[in-house]
Coordinates of C-alpha atoms and ligand atoms in Angstrom, one line a residue:
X21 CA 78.9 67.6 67.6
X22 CA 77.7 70.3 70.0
X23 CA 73.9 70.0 70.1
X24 CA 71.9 73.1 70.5
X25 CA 69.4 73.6 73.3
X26 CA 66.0 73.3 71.8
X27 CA 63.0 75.8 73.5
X28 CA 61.0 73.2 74.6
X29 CA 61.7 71.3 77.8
X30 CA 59.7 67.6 77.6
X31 CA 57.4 69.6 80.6
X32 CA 56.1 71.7 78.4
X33 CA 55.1 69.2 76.0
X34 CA 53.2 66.9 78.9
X35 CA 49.3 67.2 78.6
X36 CA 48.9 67.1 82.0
X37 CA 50.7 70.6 82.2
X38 CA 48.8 71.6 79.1
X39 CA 45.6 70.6 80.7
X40 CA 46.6 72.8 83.9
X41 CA 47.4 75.8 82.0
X42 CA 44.4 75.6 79.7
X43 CA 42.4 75.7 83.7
X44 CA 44.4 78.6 84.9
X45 CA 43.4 80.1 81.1
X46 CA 39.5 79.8 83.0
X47 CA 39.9 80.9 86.0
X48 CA 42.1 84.1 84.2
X49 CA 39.1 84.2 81.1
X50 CA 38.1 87.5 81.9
X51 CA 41.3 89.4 82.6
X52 CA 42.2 87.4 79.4
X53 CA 39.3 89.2 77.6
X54 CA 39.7 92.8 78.4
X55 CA 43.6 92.2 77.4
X56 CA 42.9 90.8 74.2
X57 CA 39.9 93.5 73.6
X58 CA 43.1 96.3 74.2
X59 CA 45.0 94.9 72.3
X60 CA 42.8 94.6 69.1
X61 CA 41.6 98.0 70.1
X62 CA 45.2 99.7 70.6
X63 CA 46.7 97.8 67.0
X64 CA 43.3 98.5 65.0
X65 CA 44.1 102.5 66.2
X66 CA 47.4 102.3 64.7
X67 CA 45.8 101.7 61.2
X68 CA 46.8 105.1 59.8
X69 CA 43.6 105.2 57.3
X70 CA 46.0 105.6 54.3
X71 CA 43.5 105.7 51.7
X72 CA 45.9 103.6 49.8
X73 CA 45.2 100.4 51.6
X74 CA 47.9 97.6 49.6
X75 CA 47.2 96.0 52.5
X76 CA 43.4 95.4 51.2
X77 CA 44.5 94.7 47.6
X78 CA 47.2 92.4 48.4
X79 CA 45.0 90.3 50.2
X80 CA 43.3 87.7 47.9
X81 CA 40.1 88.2 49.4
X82 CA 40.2 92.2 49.4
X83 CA 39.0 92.3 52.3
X84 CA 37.9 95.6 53.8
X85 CA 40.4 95.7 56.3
X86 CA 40.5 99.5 56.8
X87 CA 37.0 99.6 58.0
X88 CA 37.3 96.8 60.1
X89 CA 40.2 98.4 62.0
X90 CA 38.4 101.5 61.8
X91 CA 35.4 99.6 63.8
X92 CA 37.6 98.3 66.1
X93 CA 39.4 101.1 67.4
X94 CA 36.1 102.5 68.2
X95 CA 34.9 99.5 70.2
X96 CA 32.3 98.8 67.6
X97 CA 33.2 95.0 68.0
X98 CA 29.9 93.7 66.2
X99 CA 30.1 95.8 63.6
X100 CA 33.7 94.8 62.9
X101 CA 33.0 91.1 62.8
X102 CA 30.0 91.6 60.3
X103 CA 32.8 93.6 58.0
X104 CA 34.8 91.0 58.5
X105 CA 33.2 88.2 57.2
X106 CA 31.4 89.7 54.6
X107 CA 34.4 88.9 52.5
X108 CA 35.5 86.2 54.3
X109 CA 34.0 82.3 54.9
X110 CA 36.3 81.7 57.4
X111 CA 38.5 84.8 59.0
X112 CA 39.4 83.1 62.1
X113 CA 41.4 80.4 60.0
X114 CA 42.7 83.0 58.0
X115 CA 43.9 85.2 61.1
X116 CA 45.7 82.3 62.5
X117 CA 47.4 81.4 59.3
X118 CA 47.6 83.5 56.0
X119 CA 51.4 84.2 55.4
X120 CA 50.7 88.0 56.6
X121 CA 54.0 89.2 55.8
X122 CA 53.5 88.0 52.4
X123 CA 50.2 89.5 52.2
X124 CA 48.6 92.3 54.3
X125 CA 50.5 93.1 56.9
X126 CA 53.8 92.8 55.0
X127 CA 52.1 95.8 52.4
X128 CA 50.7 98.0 55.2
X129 CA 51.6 101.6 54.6
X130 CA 52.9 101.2 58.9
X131 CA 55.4 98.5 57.9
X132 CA 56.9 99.6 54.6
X133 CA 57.8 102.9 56.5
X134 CA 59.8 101.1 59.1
X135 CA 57.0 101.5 62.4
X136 CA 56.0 97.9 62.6
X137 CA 52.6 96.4 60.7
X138 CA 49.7 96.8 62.4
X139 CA 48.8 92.9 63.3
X140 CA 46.3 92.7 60.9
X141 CA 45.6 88.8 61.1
X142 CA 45.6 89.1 65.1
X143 CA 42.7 91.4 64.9
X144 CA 40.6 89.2 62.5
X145 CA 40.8 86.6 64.3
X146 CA 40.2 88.3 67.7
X147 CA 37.1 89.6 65.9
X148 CA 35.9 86.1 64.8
X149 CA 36.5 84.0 67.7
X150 CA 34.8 87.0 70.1
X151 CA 31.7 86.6 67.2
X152 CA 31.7 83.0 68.2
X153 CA 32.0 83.3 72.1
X154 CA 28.8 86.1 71.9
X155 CA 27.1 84.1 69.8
X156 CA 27.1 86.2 66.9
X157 CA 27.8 83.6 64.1
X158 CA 24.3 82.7 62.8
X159 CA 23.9 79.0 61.9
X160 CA 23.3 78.4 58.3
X161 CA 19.6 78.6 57.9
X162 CA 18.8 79.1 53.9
X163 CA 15.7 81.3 53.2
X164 CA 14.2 78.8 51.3
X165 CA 15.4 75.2 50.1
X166 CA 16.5 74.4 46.1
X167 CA 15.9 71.0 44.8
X168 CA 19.1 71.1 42.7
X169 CA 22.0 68.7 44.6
X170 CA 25.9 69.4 44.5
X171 CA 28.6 67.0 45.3
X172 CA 32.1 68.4 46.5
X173 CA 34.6 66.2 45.9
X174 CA 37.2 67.7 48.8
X175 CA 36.2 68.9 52.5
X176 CA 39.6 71.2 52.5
X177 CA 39.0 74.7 52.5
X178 CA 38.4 75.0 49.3
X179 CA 35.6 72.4 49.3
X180 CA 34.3 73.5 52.5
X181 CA 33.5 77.4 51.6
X182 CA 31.7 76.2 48.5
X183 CA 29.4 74.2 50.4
X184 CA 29.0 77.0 53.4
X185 CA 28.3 79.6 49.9
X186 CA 26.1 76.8 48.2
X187 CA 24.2 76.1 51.3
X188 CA 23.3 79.6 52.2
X189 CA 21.9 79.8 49.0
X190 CA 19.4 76.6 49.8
X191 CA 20.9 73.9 47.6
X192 CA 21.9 70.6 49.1
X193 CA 25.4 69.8 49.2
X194 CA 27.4 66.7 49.4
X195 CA 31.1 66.7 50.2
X196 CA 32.7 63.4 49.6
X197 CA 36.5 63.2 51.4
X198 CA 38.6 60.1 51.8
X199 CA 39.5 61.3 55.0
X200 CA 37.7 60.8 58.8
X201 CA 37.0 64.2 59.4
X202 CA 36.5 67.1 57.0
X203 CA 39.2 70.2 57.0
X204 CA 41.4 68.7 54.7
X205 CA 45.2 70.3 55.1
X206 CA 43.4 72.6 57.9
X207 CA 42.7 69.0 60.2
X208 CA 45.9 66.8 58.9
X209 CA 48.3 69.3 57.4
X210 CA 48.9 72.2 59.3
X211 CA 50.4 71.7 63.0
X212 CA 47.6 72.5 65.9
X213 CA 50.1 74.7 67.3
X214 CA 49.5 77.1 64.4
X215 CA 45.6 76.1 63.9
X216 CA 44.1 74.3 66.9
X217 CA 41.8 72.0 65.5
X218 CA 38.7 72.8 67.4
X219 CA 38.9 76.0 65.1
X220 CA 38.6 73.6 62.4
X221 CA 35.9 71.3 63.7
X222 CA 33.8 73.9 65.2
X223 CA 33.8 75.2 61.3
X224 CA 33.1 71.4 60.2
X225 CA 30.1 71.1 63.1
X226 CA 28.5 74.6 61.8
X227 CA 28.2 73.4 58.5
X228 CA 26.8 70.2 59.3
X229 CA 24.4 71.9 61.2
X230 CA 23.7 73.8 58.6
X231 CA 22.2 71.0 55.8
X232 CA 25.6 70.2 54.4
X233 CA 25.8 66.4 54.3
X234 CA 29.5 64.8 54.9
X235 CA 30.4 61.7 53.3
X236 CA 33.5 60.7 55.3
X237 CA 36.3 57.4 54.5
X238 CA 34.9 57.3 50.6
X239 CA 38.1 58.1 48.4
X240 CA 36.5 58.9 44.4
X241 CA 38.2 56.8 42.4
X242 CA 38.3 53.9 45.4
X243 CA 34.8 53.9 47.4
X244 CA 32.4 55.7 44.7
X245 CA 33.3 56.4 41.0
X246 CA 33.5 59.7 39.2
X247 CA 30.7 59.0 36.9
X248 CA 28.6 57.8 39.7
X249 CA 28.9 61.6 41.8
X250 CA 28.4 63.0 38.1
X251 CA 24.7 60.8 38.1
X252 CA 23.8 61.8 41.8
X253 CA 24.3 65.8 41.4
X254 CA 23.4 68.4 39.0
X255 CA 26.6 69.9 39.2
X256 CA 30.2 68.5 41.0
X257 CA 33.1 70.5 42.2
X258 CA 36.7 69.2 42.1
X259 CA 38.2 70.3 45.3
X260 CA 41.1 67.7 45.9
X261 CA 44.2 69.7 46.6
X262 CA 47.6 68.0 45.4
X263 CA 48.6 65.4 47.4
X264 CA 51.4 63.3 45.7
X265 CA 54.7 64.0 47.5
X266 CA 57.8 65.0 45.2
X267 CA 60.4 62.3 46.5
X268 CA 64.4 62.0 46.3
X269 CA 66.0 59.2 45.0
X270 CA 70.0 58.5 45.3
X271 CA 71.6 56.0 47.0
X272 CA 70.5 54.5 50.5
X273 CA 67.4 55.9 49.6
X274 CA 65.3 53.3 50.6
X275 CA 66.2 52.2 54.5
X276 CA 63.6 53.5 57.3
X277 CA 63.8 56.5 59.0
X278 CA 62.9 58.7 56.1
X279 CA 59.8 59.7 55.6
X280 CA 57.8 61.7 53.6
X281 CA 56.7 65.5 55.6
X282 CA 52.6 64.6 54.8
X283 CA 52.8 61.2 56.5
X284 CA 55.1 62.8 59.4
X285 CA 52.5 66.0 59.5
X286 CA 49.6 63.4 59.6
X287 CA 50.7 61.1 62.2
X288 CA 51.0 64.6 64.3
X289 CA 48.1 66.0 63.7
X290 CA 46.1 62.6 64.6
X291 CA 48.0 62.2 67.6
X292 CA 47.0 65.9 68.5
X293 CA 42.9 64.2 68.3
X294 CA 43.9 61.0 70.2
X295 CA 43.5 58.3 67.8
X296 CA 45.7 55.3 67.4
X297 CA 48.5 55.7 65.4
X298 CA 50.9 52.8 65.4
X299 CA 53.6 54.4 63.6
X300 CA 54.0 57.0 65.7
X301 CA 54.1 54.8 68.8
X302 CA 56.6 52.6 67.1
X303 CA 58.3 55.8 66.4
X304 CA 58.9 55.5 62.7
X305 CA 56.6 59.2 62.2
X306 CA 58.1 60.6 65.5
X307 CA 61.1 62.7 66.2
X308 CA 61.8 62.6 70.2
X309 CA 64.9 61.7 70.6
X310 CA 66.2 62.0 67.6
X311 CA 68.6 64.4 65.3
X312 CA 66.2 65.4 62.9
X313 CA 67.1 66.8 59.1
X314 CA 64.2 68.0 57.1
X315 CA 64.9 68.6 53.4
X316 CA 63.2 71.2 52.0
X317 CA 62.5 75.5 52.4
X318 CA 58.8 75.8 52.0
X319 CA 56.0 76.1 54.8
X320 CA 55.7 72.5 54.9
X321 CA 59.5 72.0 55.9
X322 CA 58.7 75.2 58.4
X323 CA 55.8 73.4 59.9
X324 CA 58.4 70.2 60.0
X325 CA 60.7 71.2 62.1
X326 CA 58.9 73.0 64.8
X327 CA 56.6 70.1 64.9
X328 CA 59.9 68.2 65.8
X329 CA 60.9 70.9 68.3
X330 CA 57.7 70.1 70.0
X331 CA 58.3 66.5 70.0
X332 CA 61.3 66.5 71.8
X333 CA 64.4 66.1 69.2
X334 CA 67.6 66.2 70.3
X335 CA 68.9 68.8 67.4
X336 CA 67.0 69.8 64.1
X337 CA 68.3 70.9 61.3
X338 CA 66.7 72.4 57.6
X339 CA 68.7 71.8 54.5
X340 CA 67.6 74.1 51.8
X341 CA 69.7 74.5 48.7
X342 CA 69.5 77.8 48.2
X343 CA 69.9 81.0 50.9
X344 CA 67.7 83.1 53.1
X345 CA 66.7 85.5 51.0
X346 CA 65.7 82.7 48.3
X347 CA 63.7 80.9 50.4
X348 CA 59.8 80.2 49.4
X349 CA 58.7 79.6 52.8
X350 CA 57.4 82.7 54.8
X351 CA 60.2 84.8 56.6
X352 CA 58.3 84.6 59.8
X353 CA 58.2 81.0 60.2
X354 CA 61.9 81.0 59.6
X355 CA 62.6 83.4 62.3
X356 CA 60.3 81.2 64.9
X357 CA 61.8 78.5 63.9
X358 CA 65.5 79.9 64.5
X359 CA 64.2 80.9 67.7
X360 CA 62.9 77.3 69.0
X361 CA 66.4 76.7 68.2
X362 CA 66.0 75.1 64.7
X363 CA 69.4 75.5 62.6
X364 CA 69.4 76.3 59.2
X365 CA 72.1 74.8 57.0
X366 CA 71.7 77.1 54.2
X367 CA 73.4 76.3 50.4
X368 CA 73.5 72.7 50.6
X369 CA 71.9 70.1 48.9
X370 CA 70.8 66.4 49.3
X371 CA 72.6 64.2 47.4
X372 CA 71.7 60.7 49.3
X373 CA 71.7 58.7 52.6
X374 CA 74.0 57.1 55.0
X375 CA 72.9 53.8 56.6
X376 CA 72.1 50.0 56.3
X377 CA 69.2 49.3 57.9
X378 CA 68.0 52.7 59.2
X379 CA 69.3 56.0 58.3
X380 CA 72.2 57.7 60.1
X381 CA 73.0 60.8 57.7
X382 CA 72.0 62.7 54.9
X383 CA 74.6 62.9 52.0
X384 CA 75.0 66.6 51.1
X385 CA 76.9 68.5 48.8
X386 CA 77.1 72.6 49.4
X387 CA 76.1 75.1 46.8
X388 CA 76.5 77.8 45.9
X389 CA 73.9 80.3 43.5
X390 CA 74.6 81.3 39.8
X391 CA 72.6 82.9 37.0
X392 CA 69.1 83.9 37.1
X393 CA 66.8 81.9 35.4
X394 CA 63.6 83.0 33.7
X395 CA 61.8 83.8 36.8
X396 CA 65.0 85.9 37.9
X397 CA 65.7 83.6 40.6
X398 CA 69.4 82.4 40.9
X399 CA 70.1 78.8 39.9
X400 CA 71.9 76.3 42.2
X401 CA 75.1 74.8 41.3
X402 CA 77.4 72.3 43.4
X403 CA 80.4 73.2 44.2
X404 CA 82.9 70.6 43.4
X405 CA 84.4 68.8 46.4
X406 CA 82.0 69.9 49.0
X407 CA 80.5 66.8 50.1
X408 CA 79.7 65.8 53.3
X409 CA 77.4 63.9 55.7
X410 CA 75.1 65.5 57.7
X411 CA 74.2 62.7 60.8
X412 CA 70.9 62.2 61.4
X413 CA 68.1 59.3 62.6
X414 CA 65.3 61.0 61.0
X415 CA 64.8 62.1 57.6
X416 CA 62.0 64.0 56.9
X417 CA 61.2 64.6 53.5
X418 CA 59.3 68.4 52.8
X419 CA 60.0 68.8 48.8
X420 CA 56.8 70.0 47.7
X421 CA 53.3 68.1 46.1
X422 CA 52.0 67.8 42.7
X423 CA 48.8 66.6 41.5
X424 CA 47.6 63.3 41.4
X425 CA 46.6 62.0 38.1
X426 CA 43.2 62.3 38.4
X427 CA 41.7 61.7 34.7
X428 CA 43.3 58.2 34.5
X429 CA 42.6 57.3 38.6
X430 CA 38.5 58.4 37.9
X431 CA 38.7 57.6 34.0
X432 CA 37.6 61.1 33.8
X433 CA 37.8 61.1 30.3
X434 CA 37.4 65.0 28.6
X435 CA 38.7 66.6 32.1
X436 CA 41.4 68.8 30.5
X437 CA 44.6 69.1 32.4
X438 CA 47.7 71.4 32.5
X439 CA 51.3 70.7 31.6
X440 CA 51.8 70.7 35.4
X441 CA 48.8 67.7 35.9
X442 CA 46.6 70.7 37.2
X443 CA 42.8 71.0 36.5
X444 CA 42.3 73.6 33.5
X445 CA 39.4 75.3 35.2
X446 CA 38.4 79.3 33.9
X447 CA 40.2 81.7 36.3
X448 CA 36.5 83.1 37.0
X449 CA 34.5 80.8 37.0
X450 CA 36.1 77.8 37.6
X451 CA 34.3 75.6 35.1
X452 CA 36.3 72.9 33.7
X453 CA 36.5 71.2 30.0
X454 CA 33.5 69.0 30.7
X455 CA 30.2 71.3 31.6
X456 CA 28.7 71.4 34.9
X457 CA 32.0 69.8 36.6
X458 CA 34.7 73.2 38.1
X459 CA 37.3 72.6 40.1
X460 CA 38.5 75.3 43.0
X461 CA 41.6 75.2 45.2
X462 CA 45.2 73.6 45.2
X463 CA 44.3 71.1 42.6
X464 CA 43.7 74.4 39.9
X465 CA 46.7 76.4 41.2
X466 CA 49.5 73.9 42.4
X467 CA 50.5 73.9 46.0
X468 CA 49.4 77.2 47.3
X469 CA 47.7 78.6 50.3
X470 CA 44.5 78.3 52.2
X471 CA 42.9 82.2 51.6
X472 CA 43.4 81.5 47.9
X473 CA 41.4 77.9 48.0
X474 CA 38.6 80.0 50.4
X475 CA 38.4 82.5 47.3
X476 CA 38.4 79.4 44.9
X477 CA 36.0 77.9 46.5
X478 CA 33.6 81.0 47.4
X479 CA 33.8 82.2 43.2
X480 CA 33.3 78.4 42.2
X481 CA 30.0 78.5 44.1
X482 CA 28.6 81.5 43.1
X483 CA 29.5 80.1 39.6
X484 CA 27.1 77.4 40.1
X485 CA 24.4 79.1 41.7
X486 CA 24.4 81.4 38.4
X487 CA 24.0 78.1 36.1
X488 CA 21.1 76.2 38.5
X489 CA 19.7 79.2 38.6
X490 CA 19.8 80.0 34.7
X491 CA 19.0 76.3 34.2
X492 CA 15.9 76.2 36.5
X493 CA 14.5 80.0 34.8
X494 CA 14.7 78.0 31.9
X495 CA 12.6 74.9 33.0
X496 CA 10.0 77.7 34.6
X497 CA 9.7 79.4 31.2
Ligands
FAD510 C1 52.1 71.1 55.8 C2 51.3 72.2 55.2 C3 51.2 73.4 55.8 C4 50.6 74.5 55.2 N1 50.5 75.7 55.9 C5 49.8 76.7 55.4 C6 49.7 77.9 56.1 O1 50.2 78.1 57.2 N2 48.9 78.9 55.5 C7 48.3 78.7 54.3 O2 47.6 79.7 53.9 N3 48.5 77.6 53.6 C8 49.2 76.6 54.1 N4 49.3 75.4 53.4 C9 48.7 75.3 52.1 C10 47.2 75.0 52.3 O3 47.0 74.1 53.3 C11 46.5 74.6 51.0 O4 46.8 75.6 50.0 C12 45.0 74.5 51.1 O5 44.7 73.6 52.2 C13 44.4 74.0 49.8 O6 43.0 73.8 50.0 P1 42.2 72.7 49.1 O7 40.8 72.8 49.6 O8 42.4 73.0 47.7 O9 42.9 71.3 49.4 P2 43.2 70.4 50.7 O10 43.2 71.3 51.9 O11 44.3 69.6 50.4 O12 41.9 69.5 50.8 C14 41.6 68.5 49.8 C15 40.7 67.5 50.4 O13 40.4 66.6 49.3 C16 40.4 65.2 49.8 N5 40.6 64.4 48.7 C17 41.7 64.3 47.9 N6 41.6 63.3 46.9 C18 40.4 62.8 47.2 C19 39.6 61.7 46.6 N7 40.1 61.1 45.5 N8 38.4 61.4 47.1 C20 37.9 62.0 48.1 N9 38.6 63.1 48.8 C21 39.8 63.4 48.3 C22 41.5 65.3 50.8 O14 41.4 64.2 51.8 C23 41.4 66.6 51.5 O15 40.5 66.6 52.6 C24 50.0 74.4 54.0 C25 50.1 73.1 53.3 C26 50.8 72.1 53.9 C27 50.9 70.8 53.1
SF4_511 S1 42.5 86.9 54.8 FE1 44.7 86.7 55.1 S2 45.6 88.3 53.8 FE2 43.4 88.8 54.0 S3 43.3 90.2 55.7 FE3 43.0 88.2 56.6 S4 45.1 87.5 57.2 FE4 45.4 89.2 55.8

C-alpha cells in the first residue's frame, strides 16, 4: 500500500524545537505586533459596510461585527475590543474556534460575491488577545455583593459564562465539575493546536479571581448528590454537555486498538499540560507509528485525525459514509486536513473489525446515497458486494455523543427530559420542569458548538438574576 507523506516531520513535533521557536516568537514580539495590527487593520477595511450584515445575524451571539471592523480599520483598537465583548463572554475562544464558514464569515456579503470573507474570527481574536496584553480586560469586581448563592453544575463554556454573567452581577457562584481543571470540551476536547490551552486557563484564572469558587474532581451523581447542590444554592444550573459516546458494535468489536475519539482527544489534550497519562505512554490512546482509521465526518473525527497527523502516524485515513458535500463537519477542517495529508475514504461504511488480539483492519462496505429523507438529506445504502478491509492498528472511534441519563444517575426525579435524553429547558429562559433548576449548553441542544453554549449560558444567567432579584423585592416588601 503506498503510504502518503504526512506534513509533519517528528522535528516539528519535538518540544525542544517548539520551545526554540516560541523564543525566536520573543525576540521577533514586536515585528510580530505591528504585522498582526496590519493585518486586522487591512481585513477589518475590507468590511464593505453592507448594511445587510448576515454576517451579524448568522452569528448566534449577533454580535456587532460591522462596528467592530469599522473600529478597527480606523486604528480605534480599544474601542473595538469594548464592542467586542459586549456581546461576547469570551471572543478570543470564539475567534479561534466558531465554525466561521458556517457562521459569519461563510454569510459575509465579501464571500458570497466570490472576493474572499473578510477573516472575521481572526480579527476578534486579534482584538481580544491585544485587550489582554494592554491590560484592558478588567478583573471581575461586582459593584456590590448579593447573598443569594448559585451552583453550576459544568465548568464548560456554557457553565463558565453563567458564572462570569452571575458574578458581575455580585452573586456567589459555585461550579462543581468532575474534571481537574475547569474549560470543559475547551481544556479536554478540542486539540491545543486549534485552542491553546493557556487561552482557556487564563479565562479559568480570571474568573477565579473574580469570586467564582471551583469545585474540581466532585462528579454529581458520584462525590455530591443532586439534592444536596439543590440544599446549598438558591438556584442550580445544569451545564453538563453530552458526554456518552455513540459506539459500534459488529464483529471483532471488542480487541484493543479501538478506541473511543473522547478518550483519544483526552489523553491528547493532558499530554499537551504534562500530566501522567499511562495509556498514552503504553500507547493504547496514541497514534505514532501507526495506520490510523477514524470513523466518523463530524468536527470531532476532524479534530481526530490531525491530532494523529501531529502525533506522528504513518497514514490516516477518515471513513464517512456519506460524500463531501454531505458531510456535518465544517468544510474548512476538511480542507486542512487533506492538506496535512489526511485521506478521505468517502461512501464507505463500517461494518466490523479485523484481528485477534489487537486490531489490524476495519471491515467496510462502500455506499452509495439514495432518497432524501425528511430532513432532505440523502439516505445511505450498501452496495451489495462491496466489502472490503481497510488495514489499520488504530481505530479511533468519532460517531457522535448523546446525553447521559441524568434523572436516573442524580434520581432527579421531576427533571423533564426530551425524546433525545436532552434537558427540556424553555428556549429563553432556560428554566427546566422543576423551578429554580435551568439547564444551558450541549446538554439542552445535543452535541453542538461552543458560541451556542456561551449564549446558553449568558441568557440562563440573566434568567436567574431576574428571579433572585424578583424573589429578594419580594422579601424587601
Ligand atoms: C472533540 C470536539 C471538538 C469540538 N470542536 C469544536 C469547535 O472547534 N468549535 C465549536 O464551536 N465547538 C466544538 N465542539 C463542540 C463544543 O465543544 C461543545 O458544543 C461545547 O463545549 C458545549 O459546552 P457545554 O458547556 O454545554 O459542555 P462541555 O464543554 O461538555 O462541558 C461540560 C462540563 O460538565 C462536566 N460534567 C459533566 N457531567 C458532570 C457531572 N455529573 N458532575 C460534574 N461535572 C460534570 C464536564 O466534566 C465538563 O467539564 C467540539 C466538541 C468536541 C467533542
Ligand atoms: S462569535 Fe463566532 S460566529 Fe460570532 S462573530 Fe465571532 S467567530 Fe463569528
Amino acid at each position: 500500500m503506498v503510504q502518503r507523506m504526512l506534513k509533519f516531520t517528528s522535528l516539528e513535533r519535538e518540544m525542544p524545537e517548539k520551545r526554540a521557536a516560541d523564543e525566536r516568537a520573543d525576540d521577533f514580539g514586536e515585528i510580530y505586533r505591528d504585522y498582526a495590527r496590519t493585518k486586522a487593520a487591512e481585513q477589518a477595511s475590507r468590511c464593505s459596510q453592507c448594511g445587510v450584515p448576515f454576517c451579524q445575524s448568522h452569528c448566534p451571539l449577533h454580535n456587532n461585527i460591522p462596528d467592530w471592523l469599522q473600529l478597527t480599520a480606523e486604528g480605534r483598537l480599544r474601542e473595538a475590543y469594548e464592542l467586542s465583548q459586549a456581546t461576547n463572554t469570551f471572543p478570543e475562544i470564539c475567534g479561534r474556534i466558531c465554525p466561521q464558514d458556517r457562521l459569519c464569515e461563510g454569510n459575509c456579503v465579501i464571500e458570497q460575491s466570490g472576493h474572499g470573507t473578510v477573516t472575521i474570527g481572526a480579527v476578534e481574536k486579534y482584538l481580544t488577545d491585544l485587550a489582554f496584553e494592554e491590560g484592558w480586560i478588567e478583573p471581575i469586581r461586582p459593584l456590590a455583593e448579593r447573598s443569594e448563592s448559585i451552583g453550576i453544575i459544568g465548568a464548560g463554556p456554557a457553565g463558565l459564562a453563567a458564572a462570569d454573567r452571575l458574578r458581575r452581577g455580585g452573586f456567589q457562584v459555585t461550579i462543581y465539575d468532575r474534571h481537574d481543571r475547569a474549560g470543559g470540551l475547551l481544556t479536554y476536547g478540542i486539540p491545543g493546536f486549534k485552542l491553546e490551552k493557556e487561552v482557556v486557563m487564563r479565562r479559568n484564572a480570571q474568573l477565579e479571581e473574580g469570586g467564582v469558587k471551583f469545585v474540581h474532581d466532585c462528579g454529581v451523581g458520584e462525590d455530591i448528590s443532586f439534592a444536596e447542590i439543590r440544599e446549598s444554592h438558591d438556584a442550580v444550573l445544569i451545564a453538563t454537555g453530552v458526554y456518552k459516546s455513540r459506539d459500534l458494535g459488529g464483529p471483532g468489536s471488542g480487541v484493543a486498538g479501538i478506541v473511543q475519539a473522547i478518550d483519544y482527544l483526552t489523553a491528547s489534550n493532558r499530554k499537551g499540560f504534562g500530566d501522567d497519562v499511562p495509556a498514552f505512554d503504553s500507547g493504547e490512546l496514541n497514534a505514532a507509528g501507526k495506520r490510523v482509521v477514524v470513523i466518523g465526518g463530524g468536527d470531532t473525527a476532524m479534530d481526530c485525525v490531525r491530532t494523529a497527523v501531529r502525533q506522528g502516524a504513518v497514514s490516516v485515513k477518515c471513513l464517512y459514509r456519506r460524500d463531501r458535500t454531505n458531510m456535518p463537519g465544517s468544510m474548512r477542517e476538511v480542507g486542512n486536513a487533506e492538506d496535512e495529508g489526511v485521506e478521505f475514504v468517502w461512501l464507505t461504511a463500517p461494518k466490523g473489525f479485523t484481528g485477534d488480539a489487537t486490531v489490524t483492519g476495519v471491515r467496510a462496505v462502500k455506499m452509495r446515497l439514495g432518497l432524501a429523507d425528511v430532513t432532505g438529506r440523502q439516505t445511505p445504502e450498501q452496495i451489495p458486494g462491496s466489502d472490503y478491509t481497510e488495514r489499520c492498528d488504530l481505530a479511533i472511534k468519532a460517531l457522535g455523543f448523546e446525553p447521559e441519563e441524568l434523572v436516573r444517575l442524580w434520581d432527579a426525579e421531576g427533571l423533564e427530559l426530551t425524546r433525545w435524553g436532552t434537558i427540556k429547558a424553555d428556549f429563553r429562559t432556560h428554566a427546566t420542569s422543576i423551578p429554580g433548576i435551568y439547564a444551558a449548553g450541549d446538554i439542552v441542544r445535543g452535541a453542538s458548538l461552543v458560541v451556542w453554549a456561551i449564549r446558553d449560558g449568558c441568557e440562563a444567567a440573566d434568567a436567574i438574576a431576574e428571579r433572585l432579584n424578583a424573589a429578594a423585592k419580594v422579601a424587601a416588601e
